[in-house]
XYZ file of C-alpha atoms in Angstrom:
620
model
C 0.000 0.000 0.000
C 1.672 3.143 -1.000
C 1.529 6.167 1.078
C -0.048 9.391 -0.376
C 2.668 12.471 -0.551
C 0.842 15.365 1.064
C 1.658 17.912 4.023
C -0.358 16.064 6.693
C 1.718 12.556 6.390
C -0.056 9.838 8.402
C 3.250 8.585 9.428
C 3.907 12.184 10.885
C 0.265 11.605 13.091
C 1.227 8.140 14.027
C 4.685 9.582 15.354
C 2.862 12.330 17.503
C 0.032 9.217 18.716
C 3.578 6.998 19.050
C 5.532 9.030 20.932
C 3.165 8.460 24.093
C 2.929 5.096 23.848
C 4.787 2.022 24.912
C 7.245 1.186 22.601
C 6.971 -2.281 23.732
C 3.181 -2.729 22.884
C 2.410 -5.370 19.442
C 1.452 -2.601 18.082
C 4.705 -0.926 17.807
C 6.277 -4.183 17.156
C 4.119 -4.803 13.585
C 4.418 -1.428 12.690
C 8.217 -1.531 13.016
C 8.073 -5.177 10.913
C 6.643 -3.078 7.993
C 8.851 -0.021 8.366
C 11.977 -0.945 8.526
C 14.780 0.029 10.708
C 14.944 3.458 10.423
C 11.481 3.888 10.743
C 11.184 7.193 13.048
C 8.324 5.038 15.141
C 11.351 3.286 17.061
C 11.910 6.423 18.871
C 9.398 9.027 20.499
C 9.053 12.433 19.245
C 7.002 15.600 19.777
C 5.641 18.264 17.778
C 5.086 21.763 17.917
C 1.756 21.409 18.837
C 2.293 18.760 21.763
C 0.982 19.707 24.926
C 2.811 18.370 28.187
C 1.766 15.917 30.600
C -0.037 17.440 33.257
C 0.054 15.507 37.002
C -3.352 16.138 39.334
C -2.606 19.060 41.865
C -3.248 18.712 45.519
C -6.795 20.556 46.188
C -4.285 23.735 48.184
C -2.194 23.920 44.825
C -5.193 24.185 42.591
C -6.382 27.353 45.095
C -3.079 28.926 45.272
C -3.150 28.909 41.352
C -6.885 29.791 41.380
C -6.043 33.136 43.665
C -3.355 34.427 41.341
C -6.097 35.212 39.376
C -7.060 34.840 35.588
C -4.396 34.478 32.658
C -4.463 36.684 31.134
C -5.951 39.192 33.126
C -9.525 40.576 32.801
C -9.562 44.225 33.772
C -12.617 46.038 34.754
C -14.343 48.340 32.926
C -16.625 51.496 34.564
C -20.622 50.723 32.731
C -21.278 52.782 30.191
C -24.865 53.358 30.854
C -26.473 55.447 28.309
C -23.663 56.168 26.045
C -24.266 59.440 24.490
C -24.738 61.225 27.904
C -21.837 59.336 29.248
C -19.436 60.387 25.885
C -21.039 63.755 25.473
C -18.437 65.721 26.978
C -15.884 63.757 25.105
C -17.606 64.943 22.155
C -17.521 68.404 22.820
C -13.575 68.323 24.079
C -12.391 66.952 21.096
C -14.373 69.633 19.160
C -12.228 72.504 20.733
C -8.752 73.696 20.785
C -6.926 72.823 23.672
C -6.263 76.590 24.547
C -10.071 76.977 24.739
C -10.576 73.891 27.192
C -7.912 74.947 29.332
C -8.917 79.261 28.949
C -12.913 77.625 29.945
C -11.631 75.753 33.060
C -9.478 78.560 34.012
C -12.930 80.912 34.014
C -15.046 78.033 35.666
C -12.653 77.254 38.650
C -11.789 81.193 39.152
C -16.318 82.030 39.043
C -16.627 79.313 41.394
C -13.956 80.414 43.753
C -15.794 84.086 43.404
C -19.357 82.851 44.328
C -17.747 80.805 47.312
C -15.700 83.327 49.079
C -18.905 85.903 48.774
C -20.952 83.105 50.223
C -18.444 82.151 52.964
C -17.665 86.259 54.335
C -21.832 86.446 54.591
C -21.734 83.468 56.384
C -18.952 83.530 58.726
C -17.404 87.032 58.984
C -19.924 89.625 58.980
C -22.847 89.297 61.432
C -25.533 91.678 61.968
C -27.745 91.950 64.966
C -30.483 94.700 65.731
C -28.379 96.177 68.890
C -25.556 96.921 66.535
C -23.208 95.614 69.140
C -19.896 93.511 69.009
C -21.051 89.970 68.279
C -18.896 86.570 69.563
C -18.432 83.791 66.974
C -19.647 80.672 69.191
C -19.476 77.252 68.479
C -22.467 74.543 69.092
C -20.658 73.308 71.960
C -19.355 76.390 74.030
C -20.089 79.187 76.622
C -17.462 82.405 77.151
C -19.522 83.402 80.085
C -19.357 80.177 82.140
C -16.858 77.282 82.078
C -18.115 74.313 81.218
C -14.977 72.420 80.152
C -14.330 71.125 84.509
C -15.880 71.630 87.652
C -13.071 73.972 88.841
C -12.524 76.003 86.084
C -14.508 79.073 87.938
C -12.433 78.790 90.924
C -13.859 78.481 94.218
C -17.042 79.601 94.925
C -17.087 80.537 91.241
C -15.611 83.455 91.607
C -13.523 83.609 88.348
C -17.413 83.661 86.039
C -18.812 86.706 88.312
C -20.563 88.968 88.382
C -23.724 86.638 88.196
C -26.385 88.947 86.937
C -26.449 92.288 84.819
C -24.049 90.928 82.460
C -24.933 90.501 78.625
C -23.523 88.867 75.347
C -24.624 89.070 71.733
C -23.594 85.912 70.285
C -24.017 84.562 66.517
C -24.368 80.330 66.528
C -24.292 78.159 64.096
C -26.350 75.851 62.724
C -27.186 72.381 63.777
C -26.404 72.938 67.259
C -29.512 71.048 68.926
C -27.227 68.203 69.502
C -24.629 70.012 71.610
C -23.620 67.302 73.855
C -20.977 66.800 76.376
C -19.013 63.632 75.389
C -18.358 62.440 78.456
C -19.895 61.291 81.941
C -21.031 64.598 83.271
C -23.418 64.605 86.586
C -26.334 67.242 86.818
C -27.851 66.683 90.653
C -28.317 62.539 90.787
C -27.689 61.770 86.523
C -24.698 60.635 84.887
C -25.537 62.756 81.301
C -23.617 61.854 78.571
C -24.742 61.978 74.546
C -27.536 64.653 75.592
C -27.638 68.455 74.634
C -26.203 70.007 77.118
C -29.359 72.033 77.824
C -30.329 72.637 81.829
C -33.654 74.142 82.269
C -35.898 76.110 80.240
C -36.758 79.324 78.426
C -37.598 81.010 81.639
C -34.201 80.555 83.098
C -31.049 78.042 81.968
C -28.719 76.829 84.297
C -25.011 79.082 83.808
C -22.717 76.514 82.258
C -25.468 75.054 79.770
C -24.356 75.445 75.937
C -25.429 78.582 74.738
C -26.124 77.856 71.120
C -27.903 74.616 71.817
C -29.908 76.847 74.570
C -30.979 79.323 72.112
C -32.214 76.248 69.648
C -34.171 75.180 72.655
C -35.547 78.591 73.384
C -36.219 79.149 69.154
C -33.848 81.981 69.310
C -32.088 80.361 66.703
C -32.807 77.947 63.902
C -31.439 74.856 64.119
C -31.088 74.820 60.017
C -29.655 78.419 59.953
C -28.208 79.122 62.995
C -28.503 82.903 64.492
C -28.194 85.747 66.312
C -29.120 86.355 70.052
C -28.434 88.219 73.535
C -28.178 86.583 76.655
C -28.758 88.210 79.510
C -27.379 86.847 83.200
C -29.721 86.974 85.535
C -28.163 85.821 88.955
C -29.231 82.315 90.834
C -32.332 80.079 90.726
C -33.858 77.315 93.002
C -35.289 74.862 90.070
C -33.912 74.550 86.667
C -37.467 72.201 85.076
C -36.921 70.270 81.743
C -38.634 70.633 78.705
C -38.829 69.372 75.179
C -39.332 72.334 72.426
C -37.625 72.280 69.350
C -36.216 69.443 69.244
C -33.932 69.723 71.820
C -35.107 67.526 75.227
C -33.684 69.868 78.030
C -32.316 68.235 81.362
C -33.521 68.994 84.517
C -31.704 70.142 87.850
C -33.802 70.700 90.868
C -31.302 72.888 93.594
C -29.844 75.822 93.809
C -27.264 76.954 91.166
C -25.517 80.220 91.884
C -26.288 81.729 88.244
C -28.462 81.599 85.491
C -29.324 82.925 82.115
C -32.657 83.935 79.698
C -32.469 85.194 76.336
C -33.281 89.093 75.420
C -36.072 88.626 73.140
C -35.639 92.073 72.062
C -32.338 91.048 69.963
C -33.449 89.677 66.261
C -31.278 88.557 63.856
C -31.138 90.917 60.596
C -29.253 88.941 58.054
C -27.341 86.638 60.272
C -27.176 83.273 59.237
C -25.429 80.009 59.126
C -25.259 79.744 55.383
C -23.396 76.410 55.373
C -25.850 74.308 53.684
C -26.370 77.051 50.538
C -22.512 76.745 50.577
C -22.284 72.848 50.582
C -25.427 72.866 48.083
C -23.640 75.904 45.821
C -20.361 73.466 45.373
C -22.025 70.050 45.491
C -23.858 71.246 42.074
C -20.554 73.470 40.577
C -18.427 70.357 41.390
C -20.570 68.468 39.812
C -21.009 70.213 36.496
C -17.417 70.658 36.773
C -16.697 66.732 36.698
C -19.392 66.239 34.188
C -17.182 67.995 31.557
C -13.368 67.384 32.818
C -11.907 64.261 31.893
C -8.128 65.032 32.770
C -7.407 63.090 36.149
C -5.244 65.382 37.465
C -7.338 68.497 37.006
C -10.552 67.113 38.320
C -8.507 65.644 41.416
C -7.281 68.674 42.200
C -10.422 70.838 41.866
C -12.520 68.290 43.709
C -9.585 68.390 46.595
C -8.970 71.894 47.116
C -13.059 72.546 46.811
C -13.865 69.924 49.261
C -11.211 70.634 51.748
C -11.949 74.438 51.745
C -15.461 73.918 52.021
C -15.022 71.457 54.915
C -12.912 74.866 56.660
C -15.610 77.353 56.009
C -19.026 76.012 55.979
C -19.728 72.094 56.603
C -17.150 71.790 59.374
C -15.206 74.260 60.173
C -12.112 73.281 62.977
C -12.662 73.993 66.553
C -11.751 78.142 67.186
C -13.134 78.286 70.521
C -11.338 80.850 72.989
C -9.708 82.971 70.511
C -10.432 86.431 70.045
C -11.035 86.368 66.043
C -12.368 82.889 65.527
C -13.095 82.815 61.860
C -9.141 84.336 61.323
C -8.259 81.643 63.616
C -10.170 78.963 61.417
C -8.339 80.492 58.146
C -4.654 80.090 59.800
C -5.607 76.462 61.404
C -6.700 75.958 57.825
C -3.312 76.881 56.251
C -1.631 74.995 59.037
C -3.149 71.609 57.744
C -2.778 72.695 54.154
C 0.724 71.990 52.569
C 0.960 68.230 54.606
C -2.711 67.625 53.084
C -2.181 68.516 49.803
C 0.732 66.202 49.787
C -0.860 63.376 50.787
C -3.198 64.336 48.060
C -0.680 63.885 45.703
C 0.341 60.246 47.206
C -3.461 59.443 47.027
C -2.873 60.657 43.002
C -0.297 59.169 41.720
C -0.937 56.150 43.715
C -4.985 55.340 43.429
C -7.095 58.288 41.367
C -4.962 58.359 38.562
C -5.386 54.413 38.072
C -9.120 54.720 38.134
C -9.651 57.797 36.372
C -7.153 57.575 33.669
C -9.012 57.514 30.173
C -12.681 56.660 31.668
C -15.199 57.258 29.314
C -18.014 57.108 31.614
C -18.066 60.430 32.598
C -21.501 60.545 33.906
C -20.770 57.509 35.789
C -17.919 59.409 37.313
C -20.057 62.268 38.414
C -22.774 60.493 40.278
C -20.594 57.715 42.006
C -16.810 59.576 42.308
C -18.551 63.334 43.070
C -21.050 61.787 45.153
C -19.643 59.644 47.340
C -16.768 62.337 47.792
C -19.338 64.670 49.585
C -20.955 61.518 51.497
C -17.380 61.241 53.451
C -16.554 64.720 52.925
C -19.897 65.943 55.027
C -19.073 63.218 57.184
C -20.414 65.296 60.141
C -23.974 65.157 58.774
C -23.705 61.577 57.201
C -22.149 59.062 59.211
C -22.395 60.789 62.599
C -26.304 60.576 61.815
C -25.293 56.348 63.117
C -25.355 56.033 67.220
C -21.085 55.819 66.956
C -18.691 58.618 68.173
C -15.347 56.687 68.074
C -14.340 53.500 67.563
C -13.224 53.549 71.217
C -14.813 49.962 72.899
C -15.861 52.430 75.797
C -18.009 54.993 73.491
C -19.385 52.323 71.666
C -20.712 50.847 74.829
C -21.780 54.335 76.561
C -24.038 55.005 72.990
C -27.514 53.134 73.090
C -27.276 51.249 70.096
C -23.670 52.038 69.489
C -22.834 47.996 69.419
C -25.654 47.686 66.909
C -24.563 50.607 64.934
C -20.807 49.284 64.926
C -21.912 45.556 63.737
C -23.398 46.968 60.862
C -20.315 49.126 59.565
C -18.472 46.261 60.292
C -20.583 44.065 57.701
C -21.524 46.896 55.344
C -17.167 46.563 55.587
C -16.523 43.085 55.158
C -19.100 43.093 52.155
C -17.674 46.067 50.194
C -14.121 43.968 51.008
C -15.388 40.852 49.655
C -16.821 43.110 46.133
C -13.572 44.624 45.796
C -11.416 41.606 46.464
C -12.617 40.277 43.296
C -12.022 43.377 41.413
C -8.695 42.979 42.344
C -8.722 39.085 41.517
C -9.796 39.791 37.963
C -6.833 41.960 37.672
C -4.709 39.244 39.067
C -3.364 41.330 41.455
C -4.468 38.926 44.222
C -1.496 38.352 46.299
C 0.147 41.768 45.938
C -2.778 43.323 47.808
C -3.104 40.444 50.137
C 0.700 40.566 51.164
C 0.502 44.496 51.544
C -2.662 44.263 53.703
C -1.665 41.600 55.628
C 1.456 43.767 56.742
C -0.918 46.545 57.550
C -3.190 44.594 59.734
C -0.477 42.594 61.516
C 1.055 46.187 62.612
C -2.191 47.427 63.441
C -2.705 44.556 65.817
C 0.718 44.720 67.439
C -0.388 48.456 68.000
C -2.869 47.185 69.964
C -1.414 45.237 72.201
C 1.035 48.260 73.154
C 0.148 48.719 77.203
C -0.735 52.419 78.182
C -1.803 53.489 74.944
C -5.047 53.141 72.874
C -5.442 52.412 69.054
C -7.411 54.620 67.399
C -8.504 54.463 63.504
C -9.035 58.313 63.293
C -11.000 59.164 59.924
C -8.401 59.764 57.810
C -6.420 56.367 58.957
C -9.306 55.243 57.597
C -9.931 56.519 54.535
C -5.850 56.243 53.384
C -6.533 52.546 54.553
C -9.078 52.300 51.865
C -7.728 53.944 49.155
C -4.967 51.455 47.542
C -7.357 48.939 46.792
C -9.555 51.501 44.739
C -6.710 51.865 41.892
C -8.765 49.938 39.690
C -11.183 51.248 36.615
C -14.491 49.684 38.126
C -17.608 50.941 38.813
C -17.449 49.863 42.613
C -13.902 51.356 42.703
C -15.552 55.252 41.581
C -17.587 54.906 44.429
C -15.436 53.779 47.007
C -12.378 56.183 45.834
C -14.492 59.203 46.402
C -16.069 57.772 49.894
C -12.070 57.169 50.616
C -10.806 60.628 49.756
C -13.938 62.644 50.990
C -13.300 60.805 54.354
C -9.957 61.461 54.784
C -9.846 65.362 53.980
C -12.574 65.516 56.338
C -10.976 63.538 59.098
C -7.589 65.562 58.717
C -9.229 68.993 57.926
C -11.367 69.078 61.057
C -9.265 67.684 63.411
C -5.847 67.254 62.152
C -3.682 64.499 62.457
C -3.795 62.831 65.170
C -2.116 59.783 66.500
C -3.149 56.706 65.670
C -1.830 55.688 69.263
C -3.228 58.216 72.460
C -2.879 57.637 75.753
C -6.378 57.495 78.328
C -5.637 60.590 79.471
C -5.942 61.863 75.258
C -9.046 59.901 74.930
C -10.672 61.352 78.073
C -12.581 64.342 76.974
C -12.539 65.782 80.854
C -14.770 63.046 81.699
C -14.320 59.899 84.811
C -10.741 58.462 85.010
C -9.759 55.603 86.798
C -8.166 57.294 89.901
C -8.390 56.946 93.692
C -11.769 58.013 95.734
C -12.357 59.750 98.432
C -15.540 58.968 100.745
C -17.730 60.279 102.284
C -17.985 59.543 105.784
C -21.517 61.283 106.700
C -23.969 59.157 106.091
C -27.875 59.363 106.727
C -27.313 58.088 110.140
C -24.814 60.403 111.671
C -25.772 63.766 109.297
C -26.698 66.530 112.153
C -27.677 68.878 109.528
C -24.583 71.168 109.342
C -21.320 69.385 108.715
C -20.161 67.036 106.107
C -16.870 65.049 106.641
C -15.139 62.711 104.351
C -11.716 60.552 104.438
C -8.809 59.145 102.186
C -9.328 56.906 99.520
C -10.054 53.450 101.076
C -7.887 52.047 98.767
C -5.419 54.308 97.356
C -2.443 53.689 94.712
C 0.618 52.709 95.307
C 1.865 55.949 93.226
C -0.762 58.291 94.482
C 0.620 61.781 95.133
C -2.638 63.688 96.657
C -2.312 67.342 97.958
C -5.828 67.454 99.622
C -9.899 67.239 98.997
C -11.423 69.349 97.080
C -15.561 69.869 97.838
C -17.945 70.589 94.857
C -21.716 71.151 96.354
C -24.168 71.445 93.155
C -21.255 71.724 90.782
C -19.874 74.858 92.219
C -16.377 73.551 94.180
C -17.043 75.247 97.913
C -13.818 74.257 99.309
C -10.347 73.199 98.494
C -7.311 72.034 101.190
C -6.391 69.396 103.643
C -9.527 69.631 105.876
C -11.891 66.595 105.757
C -15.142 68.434 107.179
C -16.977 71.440 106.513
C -19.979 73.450 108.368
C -22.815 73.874 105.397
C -23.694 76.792 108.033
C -21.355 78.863 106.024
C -22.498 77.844 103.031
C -25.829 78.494 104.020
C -25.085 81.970 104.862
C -22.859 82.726 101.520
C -25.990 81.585 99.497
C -28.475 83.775 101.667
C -30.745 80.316 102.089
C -30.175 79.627 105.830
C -34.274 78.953 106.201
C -34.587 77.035 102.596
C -31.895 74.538 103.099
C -34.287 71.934 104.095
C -36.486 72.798 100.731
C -33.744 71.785 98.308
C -31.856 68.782 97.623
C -28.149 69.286 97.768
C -25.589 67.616 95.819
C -22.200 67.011 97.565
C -18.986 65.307 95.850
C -15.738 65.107 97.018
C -12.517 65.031 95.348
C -8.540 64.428 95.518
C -6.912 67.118 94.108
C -2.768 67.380 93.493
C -0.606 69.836 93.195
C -0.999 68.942 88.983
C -4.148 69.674 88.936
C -5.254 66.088 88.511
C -9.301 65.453 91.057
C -10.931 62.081 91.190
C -14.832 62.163 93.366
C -17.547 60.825 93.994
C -21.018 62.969 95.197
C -23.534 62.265 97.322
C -27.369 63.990 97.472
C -28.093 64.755 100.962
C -32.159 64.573 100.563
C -31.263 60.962 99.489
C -28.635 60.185 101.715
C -26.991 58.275 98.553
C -23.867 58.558 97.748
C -22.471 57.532 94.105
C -18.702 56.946 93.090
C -17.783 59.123 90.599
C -13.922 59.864 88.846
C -13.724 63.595 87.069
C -10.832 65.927 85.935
């Protein structure tokens, strides 16, 4: 039988089937009897085409190769949903000269900058009440007239906040203020406030260290949507300080005698004086919009969205803490310039290292607008947003002081772990897998060791967070717009507002002036040896080893009475000073005593004497 002459010789085949079989098999043998010997069947060969022979892998081999992620690669792609709104801007780029695009951005940026500072002087730097009078910048949370930072910061007797009455204050607040809380354990008479608008008593007289601004929300002074102008007017002590709840703001009550109070002049209105925050944030959430619609150059449309957002965040949304100064809002522009040049180089990191990745060459620019734009003002307005969840800190002791605040924290952690999980395959596709798991896995291993570091507390401040986020966004996805902008509004709000702080404080950092975890003093007058006039107390029962105590200091309804190494006191005196010698038995009275050092450092505890009750209590 001859053998047809053509490419595809059937002896070539046979050598390819031959060379991975036996060469021992009859087969072999017969075809070798009608070859010859120098038939190329004797010995195996391979062809170009030949694929090797591949062994079973173990079940951990097969997901070790499975994790590196596809070959070749399958990179995302942002959804172009409704194409000719996503590539109209495209469109119209393309059509004009480069020196028009950049001379049109130049006009845009420099308009918007315009309408922004004339919005932000109305707003912040020129207040005008009806009196005409000099007007303090407050924030939500303070009160010039009255201390309210620690028991002893009017001296004793309170003699560093007089005179009591006939002393005024035109004020201008901001808005949102009916939430002015103190942050930590704070006790009014017999409560233990904490979370709660620092409110005590009502329209018809407030007790003298109660917020101001959150007082005049109470009292509808001011609006809690625009803020406002006021006067307050001192008007000396009161017996009974009754609760209410008006306008939103649930007031706490104090029954006893506090040596000052305040009312509101409802004479004073406010003629254009304002909080104009949310026209601001509204003003720049729409210009920044329109303003990503049409730029498609990464760098350009990072920078304007940074340098917008973190100015805004200064001015209007959430401006840093000024209190105490004499010019506030200059104070607030120097903080600003303070945190500036260190933020904008991060900014750059953040860049070069994750926007520039995502938004080099997307298409989708309408995409990029809702999800990037939007989700940068979710974390940049972070105030209004996420502090809208029962969470302060991620401090295991404000989580458990919040109701709800382990609820709340379970379901970031989730809403976490799930946005992980979406991402992680993002990053799979990409086959990118193991680069990102090494890096993280670094992260989190220091993060733990941090700890585990005795004396010291780790904190994931909000712009921890948000740099912690932002690597694994360098990836053109839809998911990865969304969370990139969350990422970057979160950390230029965390490090505008508060700066950067360390990711590792110390107890006495995370305190906030509330209890510490230092010796007590006790009372030793108890409802069976009180004679009605003196009060004695003694040395912690169980004091530290490294305690270092100069003497006791007295506090009788918040107001400290009495400071040095005596451990009893006569209330007859008191009684006297307060002109209430027959209406002492009408009131309940609040007694806590206190170390005190030479540092400055007090721990308590109180006692109400209509009660006989005593409760242990630490405070700065």
């Amino acid at each position: 039988m001859g053998i047809p002459e053509s490419s595809e010789n059937p002896l070539e085949r046979a050598s390819t089937i031959r060379s991975y079989s036996s060469i021992n098999s009859p087969i072999a043998e017969e075809t070798q009897s009608l070859l010859g010997e120098e038939s190329p069947l004797l010995e195996p060969s391979f062809s170009a085409v030949d694929e090797p022979i591949v062994l079973p892998k173990s079940r951990l081999a097969r997901l070790i190769n499975f994790l590196r992620g596809p070959q070749p690669p399958r990179p995302s792609t942002v959804s172009l949903i409704y194409p000719p709104i996503q590539l109209f801007p495209l469109k119209v780029g393309r059509a004009l000269r480069q020196r028009v695009r950049v001379t049109a951005i130049v006009i845009y940026l420099c308009s918007w900058f315009l309408i922004f500072v004339f919005l932000s002087r109305k707003s912040k730097f020129s207040p005008v009440v009806s009196t005409h009078e000099e007007v303090l910048l407050l924030e939500c949370g303070s009160n010039p007239l009255w201390m309210t930072q620690s028991y002893n910061a009017c001296g004793l007797d309170a003699q560093f906040c007089e005179p009591f009455e006939n002393k005024t204050l035109s004020f201008r607040c901001p808005s949102s203020c009916a939430g002015a809380a103190k942050y930590s354990m704070t006790t009014v008479g017999a409560d233990n406030v904490i979370y709660k608008p620092y409110v005590i008593g009502n329209e018809d007289g407030y007790r003298a260290d109660s917020f101001i601004c959150a007082a005049a929300v109470h009292a509808g002074v001011t609006s809690q949507l625009n803020g406002g102008c006021g006067k307050v007017k001192f008007s000396g002590y009161r017996d009974s300080f009754p609760s209410s709840d008006q306008n939103g703001v649930q007031s706490i009550e104090f029954d006893s005698y506090y040596p000052a109070s305040y009312v509101f002049d409802r004479a004073v209105t406010s003629e254009n004086c304002y909080d104009l925050r949310w026209a601001i944030t509204g003003v720049n959430i729409f210009l920044s919009a329109v303003f990503a619609y049409f730029v498609y150059s990464p760098a350009v449309f990072f920078w304007g969205m940074f340098i917008m957002g973190f100015w805004t965040i200064v001015l209007a949304s959430d401006p840093p803490p000024t209190n105490g100064f004499p010019d506030p809002g200059a104070e607030a522009i120097s903080v600003a310039f303070e945190r500036l040049l260190p933020t904008a180089f991060i900014g750059y990191v953040i860049l070069q290292v994750a926007a520039r990745p995502t938004l080099k060459n997307v298409r989708a620019q309408l995409s990029k607008t809702v999800l990037w734009v939007g989700a940068f003002w979710v974390g940049a307005l972070n105030n209004y947003t996420f502090d809208e969840l029962p969470l302060d800190r991620f401090v295991l002791e404000d989580i458990k002081n919040l109701p709800g605040g382990i609820a709340a924290i379970a379901f970031v952690l989730i809403t976490i772990f799930i946005s992980a999980c979406l991402q992680a395959y993002v990053i799979w596709k990409n086959n990118k897998f193991y680069p990102y798991l090494f890096a993280y896995a670094i992260v989190f291993a220091t993060l733990i060791v941090m700890a585990v570091v005795p004396n010291l507390t780790l904190r994931i401040h909000h712009y921890i967070l948000g740099l912690l986020i932002l690597p694994a966004t360098a990836f053109q996805s839809t998911l990865s717009l969304l969370y990139q902008g969350l990422a970057v509004g979160m950390f230029l709000n965390g490090a505008t507002r508060w700066g950067y702080d360390s990711i590792l404080q110390t107890p006495y950092a995370l305190n906030r002036g509330g209890p510490r975890n230092t010796d007590l003093a006790h009372f030793t007058t108890d409802s069976n040896n009180f004679n009605g006039s003196f009060v004695a107390w003694d040395y912690p029962m169980y004091p530290s080893m490294d305690a270092n105590w100069t003497g006791f200091s007295l506090l009788i309804n918040d107001v400290e009475r009495y400071r040095g190494p005596e451990m009893n006191i006569s209330l007859d005196e008191f009684y006297n000073y307060t002109n209430l010698e027959y209406q002492r038995y009408n009131y309940n009275w609040y007694f806590r005593i206190g170390m005190y050092s030479d540092e400055g450092e007090q721990s308590g505890m109180y006692c109400s004497h209509s009660s006989h009750s005593c409760h242990a209590s630490n405070n700065d």
